[in-house]
Coordinates of C-alpha atoms in Angstrom, one line a residue:
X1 CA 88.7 194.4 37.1
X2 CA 88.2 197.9 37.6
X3 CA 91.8 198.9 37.5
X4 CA 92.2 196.7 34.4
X5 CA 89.9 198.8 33.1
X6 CA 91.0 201.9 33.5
X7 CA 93.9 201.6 31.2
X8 CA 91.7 201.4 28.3
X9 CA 90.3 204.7 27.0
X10 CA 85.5 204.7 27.5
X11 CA 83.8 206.9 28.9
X12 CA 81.3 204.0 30.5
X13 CA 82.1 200.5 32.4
X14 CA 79.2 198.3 32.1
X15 CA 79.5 195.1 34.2
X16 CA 77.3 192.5 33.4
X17 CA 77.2 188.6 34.0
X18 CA 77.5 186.4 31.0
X19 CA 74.2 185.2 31.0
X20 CA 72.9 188.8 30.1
X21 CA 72.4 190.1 26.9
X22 CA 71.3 193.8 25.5
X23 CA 67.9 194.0 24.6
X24 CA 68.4 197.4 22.2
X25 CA 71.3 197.8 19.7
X26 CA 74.8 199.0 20.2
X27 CA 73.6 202.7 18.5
X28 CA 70.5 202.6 20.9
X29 CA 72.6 201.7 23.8
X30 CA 75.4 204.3 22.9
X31 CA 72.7 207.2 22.4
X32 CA 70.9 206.3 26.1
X33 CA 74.4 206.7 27.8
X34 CA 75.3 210.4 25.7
X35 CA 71.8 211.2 26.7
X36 CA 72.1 210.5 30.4
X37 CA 75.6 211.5 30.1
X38 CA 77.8 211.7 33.9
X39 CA 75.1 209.7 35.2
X40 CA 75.8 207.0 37.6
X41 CA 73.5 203.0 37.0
X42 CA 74.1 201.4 40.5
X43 CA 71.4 199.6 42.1
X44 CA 70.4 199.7 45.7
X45 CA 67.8 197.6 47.3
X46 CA 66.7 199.6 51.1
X47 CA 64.8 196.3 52.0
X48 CA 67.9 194.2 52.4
X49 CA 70.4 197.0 54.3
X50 CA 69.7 194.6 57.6
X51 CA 70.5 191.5 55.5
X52 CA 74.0 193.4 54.3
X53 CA 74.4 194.2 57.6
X54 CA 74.0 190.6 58.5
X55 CA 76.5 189.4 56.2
X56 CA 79.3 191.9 56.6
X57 CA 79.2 193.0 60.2
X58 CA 78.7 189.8 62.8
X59 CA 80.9 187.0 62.9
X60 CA 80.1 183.9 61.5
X61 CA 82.1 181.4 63.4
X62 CA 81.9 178.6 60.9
X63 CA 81.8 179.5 57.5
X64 CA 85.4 178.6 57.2
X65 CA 85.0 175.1 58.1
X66 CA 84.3 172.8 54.7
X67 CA 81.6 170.9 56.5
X68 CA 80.0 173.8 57.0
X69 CA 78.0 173.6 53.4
X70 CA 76.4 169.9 54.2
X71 CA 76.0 170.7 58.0
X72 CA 72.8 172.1 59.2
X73 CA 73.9 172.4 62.9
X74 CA 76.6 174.2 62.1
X75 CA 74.1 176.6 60.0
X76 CA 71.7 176.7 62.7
X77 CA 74.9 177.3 65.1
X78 CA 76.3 179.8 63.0
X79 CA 72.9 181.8 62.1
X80 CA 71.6 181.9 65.6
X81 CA 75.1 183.3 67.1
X82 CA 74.6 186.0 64.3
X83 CA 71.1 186.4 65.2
X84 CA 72.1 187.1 68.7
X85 CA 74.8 189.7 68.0
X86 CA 72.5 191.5 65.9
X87 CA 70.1 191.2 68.6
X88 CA 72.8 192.6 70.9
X89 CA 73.5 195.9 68.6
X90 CA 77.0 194.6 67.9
X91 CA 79.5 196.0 65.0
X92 CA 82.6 195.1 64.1
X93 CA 82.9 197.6 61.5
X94 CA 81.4 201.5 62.7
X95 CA 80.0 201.2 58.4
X96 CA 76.7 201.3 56.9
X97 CA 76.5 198.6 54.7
X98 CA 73.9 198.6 51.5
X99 CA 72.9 196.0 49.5
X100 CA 72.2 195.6 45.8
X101 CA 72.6 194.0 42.1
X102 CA 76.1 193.6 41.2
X103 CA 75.4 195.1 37.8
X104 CA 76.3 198.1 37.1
X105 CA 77.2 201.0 34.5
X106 CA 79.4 203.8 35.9
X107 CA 81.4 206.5 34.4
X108 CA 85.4 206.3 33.8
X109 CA 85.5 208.8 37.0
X110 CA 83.4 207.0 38.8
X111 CA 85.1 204.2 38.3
X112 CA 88.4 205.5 38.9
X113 CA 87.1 207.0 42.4
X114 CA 86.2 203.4 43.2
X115 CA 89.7 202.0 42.3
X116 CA 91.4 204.6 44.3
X117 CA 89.4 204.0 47.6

C-alpha cells in the first residue's frame, strides 16, 4: 500500500480503517499536521512487547491446520508448546518485536524508509 503510495505526490500518509471517521475538518486536520510538521503518529503499546513476542517469535505448530479455529485441543496444544518455548528463552528471530495500533500518520520520508527496508 505503501509503495502505491509513494507515487502520488503528500507530504503525510494517514492509514486508517474504514470504520473511522475525522472528528475535526479537513482545514483543522491540515493545519495540526503543518503545525507538527516532520513529526512521526505511530503508536506503541510497552504492555504487550511479550505478547508481540509471543506471536512473532515461537512456533505455533498448528495454526495452519483449518481445524485449528473450531479445535480447542489444538489451541490448548498450540498455546502451551508456545508457552513452553517462551518459558525456555527461545527465538527464532535475534528481533525485538513491539506491538501497537495499526493506525498510523507518517511523513512521505518516513514512509519511503519503510518501503525500502
Amino acid at each position: 500500500m505503501l509503495e502505491r503510495a509513494l507515487q502520488y505526490s503528500w507530504e503525510y500518509c494517514h492509514y486508517i480503517s474504514d470504520s473511522d471517521m475525522p472528528l475535526k475538518t479537513h482545514s483543522q486536520i491540515d493545519e495540526f499536521f503543518e503545525t507538527h510538521n516532520g513529526a512521526e503518529f505511530i503508536d506503541f503499546a510497552p504492555e504487550n512487547y511479550e505478547f508481540a513476542h509471543y506471536k512473532c517469535d515461537v512456533f505455533h505448530f498448528f495454526t495452519n491446520f483449518p481445524a485449528y479455529r473450531t479445535s480447542k485441543i489444538m489451541k490448548v496444544c498450540n498455546h502451551g508448546l508456545a508457552r513452553l518455548q517462551m518459558i525456555a528463552g527461545f527465538r527464532r528471530r535475534n528481533v525485538d518485536y513491539r506491538h501497537g495500533l495499526a493506525w498510523f500518520s507518517i511523513t512521505r520520508e518516513f514512509a519511503s524508509y519503510v518501503v525500502n527496508q
